[in-house]
Coordinates of C-alpha atoms and ligand atoms in Angstrom, one line a residue:
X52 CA 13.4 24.1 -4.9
X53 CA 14.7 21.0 -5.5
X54 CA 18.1 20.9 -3.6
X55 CA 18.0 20.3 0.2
X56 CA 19.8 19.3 3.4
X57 CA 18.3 17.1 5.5
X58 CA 21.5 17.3 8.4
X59 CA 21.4 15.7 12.0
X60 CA 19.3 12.4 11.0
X61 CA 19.2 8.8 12.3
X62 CA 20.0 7.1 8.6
X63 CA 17.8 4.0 8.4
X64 CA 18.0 2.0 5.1
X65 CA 18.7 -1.9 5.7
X66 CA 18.8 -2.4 2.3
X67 CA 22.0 -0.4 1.9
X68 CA 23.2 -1.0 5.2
X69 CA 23.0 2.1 6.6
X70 CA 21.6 2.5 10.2
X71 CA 23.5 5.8 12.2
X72 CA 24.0 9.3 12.5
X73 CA 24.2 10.9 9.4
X74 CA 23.2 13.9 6.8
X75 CA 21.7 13.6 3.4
X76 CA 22.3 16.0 0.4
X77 CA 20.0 16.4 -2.3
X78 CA 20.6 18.3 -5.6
X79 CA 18.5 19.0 -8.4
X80 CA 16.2 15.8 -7.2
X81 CA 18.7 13.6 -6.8
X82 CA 20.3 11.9 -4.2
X83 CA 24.3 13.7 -3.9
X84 CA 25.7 12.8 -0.5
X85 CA 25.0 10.8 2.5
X86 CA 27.5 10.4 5.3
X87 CA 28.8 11.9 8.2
X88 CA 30.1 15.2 6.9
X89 CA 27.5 17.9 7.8
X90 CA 30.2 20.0 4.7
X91 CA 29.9 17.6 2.1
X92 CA 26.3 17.1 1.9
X93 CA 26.1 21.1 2.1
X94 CA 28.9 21.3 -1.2
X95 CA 27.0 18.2 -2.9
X96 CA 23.4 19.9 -2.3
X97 CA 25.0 23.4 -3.7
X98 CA 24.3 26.9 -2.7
X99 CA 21.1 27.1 -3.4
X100 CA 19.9 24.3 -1.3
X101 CA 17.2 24.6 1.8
X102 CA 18.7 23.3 4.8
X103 CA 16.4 21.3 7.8
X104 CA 17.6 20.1 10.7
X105 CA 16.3 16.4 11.4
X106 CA 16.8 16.5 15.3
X107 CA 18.2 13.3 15.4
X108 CA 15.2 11.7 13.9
X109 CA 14.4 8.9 11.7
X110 CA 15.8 9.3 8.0
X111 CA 14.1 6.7 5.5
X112 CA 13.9 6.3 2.0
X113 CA 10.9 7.9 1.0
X114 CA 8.0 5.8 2.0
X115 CA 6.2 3.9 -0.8
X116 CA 2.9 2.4 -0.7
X117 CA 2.2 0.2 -3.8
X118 CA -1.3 -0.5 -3.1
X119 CA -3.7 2.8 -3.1
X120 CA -7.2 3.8 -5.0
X121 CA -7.8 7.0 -5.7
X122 CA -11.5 7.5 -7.2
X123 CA -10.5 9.6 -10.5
X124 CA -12.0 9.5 -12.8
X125 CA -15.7 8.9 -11.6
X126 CA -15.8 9.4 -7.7
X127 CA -14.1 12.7 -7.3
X128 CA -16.1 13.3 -4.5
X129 CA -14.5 10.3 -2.3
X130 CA -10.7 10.8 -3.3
X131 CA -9.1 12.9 -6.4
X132 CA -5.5 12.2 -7.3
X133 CA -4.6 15.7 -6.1
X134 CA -6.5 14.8 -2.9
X135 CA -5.0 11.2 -2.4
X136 CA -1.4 12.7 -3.4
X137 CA -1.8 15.0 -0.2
X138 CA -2.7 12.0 1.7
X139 CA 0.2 10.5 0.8
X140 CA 2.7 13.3 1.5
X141 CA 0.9 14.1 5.2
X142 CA 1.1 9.8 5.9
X143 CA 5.1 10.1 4.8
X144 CA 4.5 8.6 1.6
X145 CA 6.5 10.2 -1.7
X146 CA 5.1 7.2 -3.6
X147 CA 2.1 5.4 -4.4
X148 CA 1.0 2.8 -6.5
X149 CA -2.6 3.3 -7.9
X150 CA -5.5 0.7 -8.5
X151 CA -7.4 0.6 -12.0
X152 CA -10.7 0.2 -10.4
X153 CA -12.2 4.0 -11.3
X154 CA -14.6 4.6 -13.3
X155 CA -14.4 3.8 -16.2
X156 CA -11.4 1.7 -15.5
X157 CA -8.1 2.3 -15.9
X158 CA -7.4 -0.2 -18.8
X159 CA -6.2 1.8 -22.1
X160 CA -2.9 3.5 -22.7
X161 CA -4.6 6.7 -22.5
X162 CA -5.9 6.1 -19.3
X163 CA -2.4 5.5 -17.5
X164 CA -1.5 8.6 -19.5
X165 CA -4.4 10.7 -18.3
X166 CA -3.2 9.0 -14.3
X167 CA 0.3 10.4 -15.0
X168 CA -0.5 14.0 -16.3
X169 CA -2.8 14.7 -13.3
X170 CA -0.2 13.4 -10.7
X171 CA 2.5 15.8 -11.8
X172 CA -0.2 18.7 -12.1
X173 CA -0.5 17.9 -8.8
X174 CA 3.1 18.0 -8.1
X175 CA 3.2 15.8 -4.4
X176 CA 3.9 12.1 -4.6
X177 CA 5.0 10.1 -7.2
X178 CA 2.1 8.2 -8.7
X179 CA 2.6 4.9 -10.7
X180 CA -0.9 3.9 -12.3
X181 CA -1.5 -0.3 -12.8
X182 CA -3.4 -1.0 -15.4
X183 CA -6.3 -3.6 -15.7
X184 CA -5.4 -7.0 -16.6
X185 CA -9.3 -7.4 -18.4
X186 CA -10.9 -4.7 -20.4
X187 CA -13.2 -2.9 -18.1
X188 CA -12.0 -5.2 -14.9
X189 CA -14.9 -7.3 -17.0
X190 CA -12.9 -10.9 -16.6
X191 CA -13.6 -11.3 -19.9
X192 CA -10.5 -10.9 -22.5
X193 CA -7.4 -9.2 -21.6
X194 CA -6.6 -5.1 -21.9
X195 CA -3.9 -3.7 -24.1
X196 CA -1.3 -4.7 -21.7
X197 CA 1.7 -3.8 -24.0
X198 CA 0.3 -0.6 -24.5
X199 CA -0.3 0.4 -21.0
X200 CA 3.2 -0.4 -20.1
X201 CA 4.1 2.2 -23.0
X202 CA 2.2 4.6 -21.6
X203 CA 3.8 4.1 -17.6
X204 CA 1.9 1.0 -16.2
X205 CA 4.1 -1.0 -13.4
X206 CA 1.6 -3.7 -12.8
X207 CA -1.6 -5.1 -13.9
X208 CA -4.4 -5.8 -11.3
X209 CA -8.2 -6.1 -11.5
X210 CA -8.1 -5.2 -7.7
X211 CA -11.4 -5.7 -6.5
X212 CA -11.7 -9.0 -7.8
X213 CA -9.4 -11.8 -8.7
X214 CA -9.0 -12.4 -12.4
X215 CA -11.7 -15.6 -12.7
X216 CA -10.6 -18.3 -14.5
X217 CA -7.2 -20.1 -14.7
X218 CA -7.1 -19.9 -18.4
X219 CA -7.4 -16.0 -18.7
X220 CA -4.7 -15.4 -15.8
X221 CA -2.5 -18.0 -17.6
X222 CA -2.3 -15.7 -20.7
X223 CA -2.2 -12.6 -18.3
X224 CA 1.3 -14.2 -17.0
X225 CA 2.7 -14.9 -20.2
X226 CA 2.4 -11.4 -21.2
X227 CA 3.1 -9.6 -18.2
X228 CA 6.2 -11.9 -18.1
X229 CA 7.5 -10.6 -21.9
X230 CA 7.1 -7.2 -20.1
X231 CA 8.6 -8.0 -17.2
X232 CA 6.1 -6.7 -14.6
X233 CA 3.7 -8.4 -11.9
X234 CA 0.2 -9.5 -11.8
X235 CA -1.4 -8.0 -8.5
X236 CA -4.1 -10.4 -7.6
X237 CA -7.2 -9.5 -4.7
X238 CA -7.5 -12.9 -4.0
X239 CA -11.1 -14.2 -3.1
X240 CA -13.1 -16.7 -4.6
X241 CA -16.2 -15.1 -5.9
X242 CA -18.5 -18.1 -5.4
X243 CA -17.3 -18.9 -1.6
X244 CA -17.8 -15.1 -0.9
X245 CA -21.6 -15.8 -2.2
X246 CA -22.4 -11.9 -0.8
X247 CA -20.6 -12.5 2.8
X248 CA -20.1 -9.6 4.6
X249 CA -17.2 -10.2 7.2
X250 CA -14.8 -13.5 8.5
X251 CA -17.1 -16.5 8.8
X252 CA -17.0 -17.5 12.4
X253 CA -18.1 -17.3 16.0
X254 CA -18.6 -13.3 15.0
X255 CA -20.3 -14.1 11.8
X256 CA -22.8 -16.2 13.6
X257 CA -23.2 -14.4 16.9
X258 CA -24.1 -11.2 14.7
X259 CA -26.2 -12.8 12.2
X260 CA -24.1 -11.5 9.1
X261 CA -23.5 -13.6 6.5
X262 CA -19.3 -15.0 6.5
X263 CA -16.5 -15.0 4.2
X264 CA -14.3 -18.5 4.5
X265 CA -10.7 -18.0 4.9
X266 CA -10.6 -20.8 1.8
X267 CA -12.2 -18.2 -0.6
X268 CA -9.0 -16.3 -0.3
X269 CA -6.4 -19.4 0.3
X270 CA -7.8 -21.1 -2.9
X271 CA -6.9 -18.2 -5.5
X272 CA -4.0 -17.6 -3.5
X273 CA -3.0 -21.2 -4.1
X274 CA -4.4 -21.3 -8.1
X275 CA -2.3 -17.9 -8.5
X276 CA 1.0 -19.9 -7.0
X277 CA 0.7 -23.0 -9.5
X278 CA 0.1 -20.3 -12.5
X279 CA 2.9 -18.5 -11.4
X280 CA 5.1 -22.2 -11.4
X281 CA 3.2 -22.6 -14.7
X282 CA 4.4 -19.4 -16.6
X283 CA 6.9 -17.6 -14.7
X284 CA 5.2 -14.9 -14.7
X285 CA 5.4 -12.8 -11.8
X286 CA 2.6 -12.9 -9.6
X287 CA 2.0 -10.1 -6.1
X288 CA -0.6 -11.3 -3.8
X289 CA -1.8 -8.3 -2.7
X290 CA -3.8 -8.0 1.3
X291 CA -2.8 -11.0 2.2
X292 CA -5.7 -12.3 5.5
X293 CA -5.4 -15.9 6.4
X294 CA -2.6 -18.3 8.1
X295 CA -3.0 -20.3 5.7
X296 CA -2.4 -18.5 2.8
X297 CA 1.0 -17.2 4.4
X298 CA 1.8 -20.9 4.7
X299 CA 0.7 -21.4 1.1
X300 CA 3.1 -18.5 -0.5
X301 CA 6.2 -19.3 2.8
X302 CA 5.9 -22.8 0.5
X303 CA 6.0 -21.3 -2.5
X304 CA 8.8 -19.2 -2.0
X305 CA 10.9 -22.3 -0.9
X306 CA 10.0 -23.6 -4.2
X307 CA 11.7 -20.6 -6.1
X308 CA 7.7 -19.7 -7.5
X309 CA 8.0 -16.3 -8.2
X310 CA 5.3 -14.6 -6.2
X311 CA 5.2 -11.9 -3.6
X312 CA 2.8 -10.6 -1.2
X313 CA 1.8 -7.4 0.7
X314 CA -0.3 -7.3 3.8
X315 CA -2.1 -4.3 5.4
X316 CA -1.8 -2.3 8.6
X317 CA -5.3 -3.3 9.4
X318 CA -4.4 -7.0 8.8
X319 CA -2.3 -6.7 10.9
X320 CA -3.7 -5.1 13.9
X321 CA -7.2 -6.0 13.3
X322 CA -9.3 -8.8 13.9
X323 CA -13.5 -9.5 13.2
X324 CA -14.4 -9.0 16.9
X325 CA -14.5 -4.8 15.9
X326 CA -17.8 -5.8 13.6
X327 CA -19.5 -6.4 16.9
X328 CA -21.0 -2.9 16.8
X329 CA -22.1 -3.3 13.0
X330 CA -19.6 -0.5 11.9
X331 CA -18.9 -0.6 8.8
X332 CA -16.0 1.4 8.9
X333 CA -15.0 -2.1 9.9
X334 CA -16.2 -3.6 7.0
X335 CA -13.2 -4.4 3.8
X336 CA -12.4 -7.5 1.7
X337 CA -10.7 -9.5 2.3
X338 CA -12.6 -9.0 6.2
X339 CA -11.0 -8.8 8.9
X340 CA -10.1 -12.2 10.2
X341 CA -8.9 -13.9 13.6
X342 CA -6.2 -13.4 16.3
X343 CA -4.4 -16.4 14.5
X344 CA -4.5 -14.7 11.6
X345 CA -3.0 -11.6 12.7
X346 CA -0.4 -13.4 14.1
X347 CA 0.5 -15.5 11.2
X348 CA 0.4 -12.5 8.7
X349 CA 3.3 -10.9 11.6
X350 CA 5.4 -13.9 11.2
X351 CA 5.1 -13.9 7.5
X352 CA 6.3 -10.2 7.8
X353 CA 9.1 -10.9 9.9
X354 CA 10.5 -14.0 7.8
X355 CA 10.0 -12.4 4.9
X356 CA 7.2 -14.5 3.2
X357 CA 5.2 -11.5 3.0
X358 CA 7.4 -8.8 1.0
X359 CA 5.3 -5.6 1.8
X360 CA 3.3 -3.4 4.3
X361 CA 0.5 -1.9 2.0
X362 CA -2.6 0.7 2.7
X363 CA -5.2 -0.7 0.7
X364 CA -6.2 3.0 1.1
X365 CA -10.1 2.9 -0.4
X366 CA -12.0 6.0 -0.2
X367 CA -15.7 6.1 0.3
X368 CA -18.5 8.8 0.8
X369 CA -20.4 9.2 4.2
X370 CA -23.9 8.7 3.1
X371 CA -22.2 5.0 1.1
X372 CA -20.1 4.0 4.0
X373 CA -22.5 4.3 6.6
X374 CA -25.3 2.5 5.6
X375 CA -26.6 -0.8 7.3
X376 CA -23.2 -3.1 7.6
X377 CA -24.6 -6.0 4.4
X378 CA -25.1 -3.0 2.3
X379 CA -22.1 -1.0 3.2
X380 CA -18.9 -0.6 0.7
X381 CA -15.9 -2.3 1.5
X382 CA -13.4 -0.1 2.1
X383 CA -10.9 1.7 4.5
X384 CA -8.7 4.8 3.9
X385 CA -5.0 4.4 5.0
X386 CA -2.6 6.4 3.8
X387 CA -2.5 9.1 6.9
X388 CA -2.7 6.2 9.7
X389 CA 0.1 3.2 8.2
X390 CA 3.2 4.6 10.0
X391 CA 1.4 5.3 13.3
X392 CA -0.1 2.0 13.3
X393 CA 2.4 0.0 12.1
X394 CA 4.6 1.7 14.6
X395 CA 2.2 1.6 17.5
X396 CA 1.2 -2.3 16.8
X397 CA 4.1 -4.0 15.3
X398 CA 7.6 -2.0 17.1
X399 CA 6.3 -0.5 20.3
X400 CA 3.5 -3.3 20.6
X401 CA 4.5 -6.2 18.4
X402 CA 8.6 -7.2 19.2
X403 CA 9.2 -5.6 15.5
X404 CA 12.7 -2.9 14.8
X405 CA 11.8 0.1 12.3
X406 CA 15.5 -1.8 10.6
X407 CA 12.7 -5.3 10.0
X408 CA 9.7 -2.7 8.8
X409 CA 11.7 -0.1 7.1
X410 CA 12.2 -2.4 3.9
X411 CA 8.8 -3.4 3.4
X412 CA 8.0 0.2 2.9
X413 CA 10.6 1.3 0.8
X414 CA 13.0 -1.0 -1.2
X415 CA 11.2 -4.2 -2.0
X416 CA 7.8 -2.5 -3.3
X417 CA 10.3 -0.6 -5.6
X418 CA 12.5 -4.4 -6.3
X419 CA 8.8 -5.3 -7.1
X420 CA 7.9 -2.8 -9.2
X421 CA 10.9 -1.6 -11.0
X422 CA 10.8 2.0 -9.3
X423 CA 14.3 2.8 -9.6
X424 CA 13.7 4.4 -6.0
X425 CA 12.8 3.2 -2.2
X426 CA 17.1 3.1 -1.1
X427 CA 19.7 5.8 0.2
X428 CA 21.9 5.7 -2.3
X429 CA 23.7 8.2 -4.4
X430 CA 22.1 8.9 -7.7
X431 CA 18.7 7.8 -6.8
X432 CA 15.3 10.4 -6.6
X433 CA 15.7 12.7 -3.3
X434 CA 12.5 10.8 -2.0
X435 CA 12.7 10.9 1.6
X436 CA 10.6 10.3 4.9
X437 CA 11.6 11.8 8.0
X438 CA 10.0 10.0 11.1
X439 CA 9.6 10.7 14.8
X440 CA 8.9 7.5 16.5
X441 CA 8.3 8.7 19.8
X442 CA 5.4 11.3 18.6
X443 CA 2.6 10.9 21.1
X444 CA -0.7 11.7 18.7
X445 CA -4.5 11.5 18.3
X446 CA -5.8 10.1 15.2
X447 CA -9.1 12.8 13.9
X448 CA -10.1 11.9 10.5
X449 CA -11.6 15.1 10.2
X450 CA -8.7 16.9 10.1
X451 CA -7.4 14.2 6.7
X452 CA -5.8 15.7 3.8
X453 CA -8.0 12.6 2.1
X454 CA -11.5 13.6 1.0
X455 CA -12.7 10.6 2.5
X456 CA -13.3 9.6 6.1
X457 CA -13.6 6.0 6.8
X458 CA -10.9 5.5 9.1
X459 CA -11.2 2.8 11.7
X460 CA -8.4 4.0 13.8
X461 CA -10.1 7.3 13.8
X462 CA -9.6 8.4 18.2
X463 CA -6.7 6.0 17.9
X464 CA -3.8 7.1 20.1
X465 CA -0.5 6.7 18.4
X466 CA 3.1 6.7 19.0
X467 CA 5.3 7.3 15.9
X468 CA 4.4 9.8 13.0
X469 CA 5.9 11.2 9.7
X470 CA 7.0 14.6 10.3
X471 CA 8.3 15.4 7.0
X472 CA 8.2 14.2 3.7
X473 CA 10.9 15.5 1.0
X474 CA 9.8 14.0 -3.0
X475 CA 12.6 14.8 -5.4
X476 CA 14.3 17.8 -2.9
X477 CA 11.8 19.5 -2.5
X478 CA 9.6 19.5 1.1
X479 CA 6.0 18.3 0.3
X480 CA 5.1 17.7 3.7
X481 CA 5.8 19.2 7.3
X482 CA 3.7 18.8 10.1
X483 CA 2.9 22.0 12.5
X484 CA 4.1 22.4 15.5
Ligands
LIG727 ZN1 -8.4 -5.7 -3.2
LIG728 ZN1 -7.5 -2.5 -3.2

């Protein structure tokens, strides 16, 4: 079943101007009608079409989270892609945007190949693989990027770490720019993180754990603008943490660099203070940092310096995750918890509309990207997220579609949920009840 009526909605897509009452036909996976005619989007969806009432609730573009690892191949036991595409579906996501960082790496045409085969066995979300920008994520010479973006690469990232030296990013740029996609950079300085654990501070010291400096991420942050100015190559900083490296990329921007950013829910709700307990479900890189932080990274979000809201959704076993907090994974899963949280901390807690968060889940990771997807518009996929932002609920990991359970909002109560998801007309999500 591909054809569906999603009738009775609350149409929300800034980027086509569209915020009202309104129904939404889709036929044969595509977007057919949206307007006010309850008929129409019945005739433009065809007989065949399924028919749900919204109930007056929240009609996006199908949610899109460009910044997800799923563990396959090599950790199947902490997230498959059939597993992390559930996870997307039940969190309101049709799309996601995969990490190269399995094992082995996701760096050879065949690999983004292998990425794409088993997302459409699985039949959920859309799943866009990145490829590596360094054979084997080694920093050492670059992957077959032209070859990956045969195969269905959208971006290049050696997520995880930064690519190390100027020199190698440089050429990275220049090629990614002939093929017209982004560098995604995880921006920390390998020799300032020197095996820190969390933010260096007050925390850091009162707990004894060794401390990351904000600087470790502001400096590649800073190396990646100038290389971007260099080349004009596209570069995405991706989880952006510190103040000052939304100040860095807010100047950049001015400058007409071309660089974007994406911050997380937990960036943005989250600051070191939760390490007090030595959880290491509180434990991810870049660390949690500072009130001032948080607050920075919700201005950048606001004016638009940082483009994107993004899950950084990591999987990781029990017996890994819970060891001692030094020797603990970093890590946090995501993709079932972003809309609750970013509606519970940013619109009913933070002075944020859905209209100012709406975008950075839908159309500019697409603009980004080149998704061809992420707007209510005629002709595009029928991806589509259905949202209740009123739903009263209690976060319990255990009941995840994810195999993974490292959720720090785990007990969490929430207000604001995906209720249904629709990928290409057909319904791959619906909560009970
Ligand atoms: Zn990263
Ligand atoms: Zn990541």
């Amino acid at each position: 079943m591909s054809s569906i009526v999603l009738a009775n909605a609350k149409l929300l897509d800034p980027s086509e101007g569209i915020d009202g009452p309104g129904h939404v036909g889709v036929k044969d996976g595509m977007i057919a009608y949206i307007g006010a005619d309850l008929e129409a989007a019945r005739a433009a969806a065809g007989s065949g079409a399924a028919e749900v009432d919204a109930g007056g609730l929240l009609l996006t573009p199908g949610l899109i989270d460009m910044h997800v690892h799923f563990r396959e191949p090599g950790n199947e036991a902490e997230e498959t892609i059939a597993s992390g595409s559930m996870a997307a579906v039940a969190g309101g996501f049709t799309s996601v945007v995969c990490m190269p960082n399995t094992e082995p790496a996701i760096d050879t045409e065949s690999a983004i190949t292998f990425t794409r085969r088993e997302a459409r066995r699985a039949g959920l979300a859309n799943v866009f693989p990145v490829g590596c920008v360094t054979k084997g994520r080694k920093g050492e010479e670059l992957a077959e990027m032209a070859q990956m973006a045969r195969g269905g690469a959208v971006a290049y990232s050696d997520d995880g770490a930064a690519v190390p030296t100027a020199g190698l990013l440089r050429r990275a740029l220049t090629y990614a720019k002939m093929l017209d996609k982004p560098v995604m950079e995880h921006c920390e300085d390998v020799s300032l993180v020197a095996g820190g654990v969390m933010d260096e501070g007050y925390m850091s010291t009162a707990l004894g754990l060794k401390g990351v400096p904000d600087e470790s991420e502001e400096i590649i942050v800073a190396r990646d603008v100038a290389l971007a100015r260099l080349t004009g190559g596209r570069v995405h900083i991706q989880h952006v943490s510190t103040a000052n490296s939304v100040e860095i990329i807010r100047h950049a921007k001015a400058a007409g660099v071309p660089v974007t950013a994406e911050v997380t829910p937990h960036h943005l709700s989250l600051t070191s203070d939760r390490c007090k307990n030595y959880d290491p479900v509180f434990k991810v890189a870049p660390p949690l940092r500072t009130m001032v932080d948080v607050e920075a990274c919700r201005r950048g979000l606001k004016d638009g310096t940082i483009d994107v809201i993004a899950s950084d959704h990591a999987p990781h076993h029990a017996e890994e995750k819970e060891r001692e907090f030094a020797f603990a994974p970093t890590g946090m899963i995501g993709l079932e918890t972003t809309v609750g949280v970013v509606s519970t901390a940013l619109v009913r807690d933070g002075g944020f509309t859905w209209a100012e968060l709406i975008p950075a889940m839908t159309s500019r990771a697409s603009d980004i990207l080149g998704l061809g997807r992420g707007r209510l518009r005629v002709g595009l996929p029928g991806d589509l997220t259905l949202i209740d932002p009123d739903l009263e609920w209690t976060v319990d990991a255990a009941r995840f579609r994810s195999r993974s359970r490292n959720c720090p909002f785990d007990g969490w109560a929430l207000k604001g949920r995906a209720v249904a998801t629709i990928v290409g007309g057909r319904l791959a999500f619906a909560l009970e009840g």
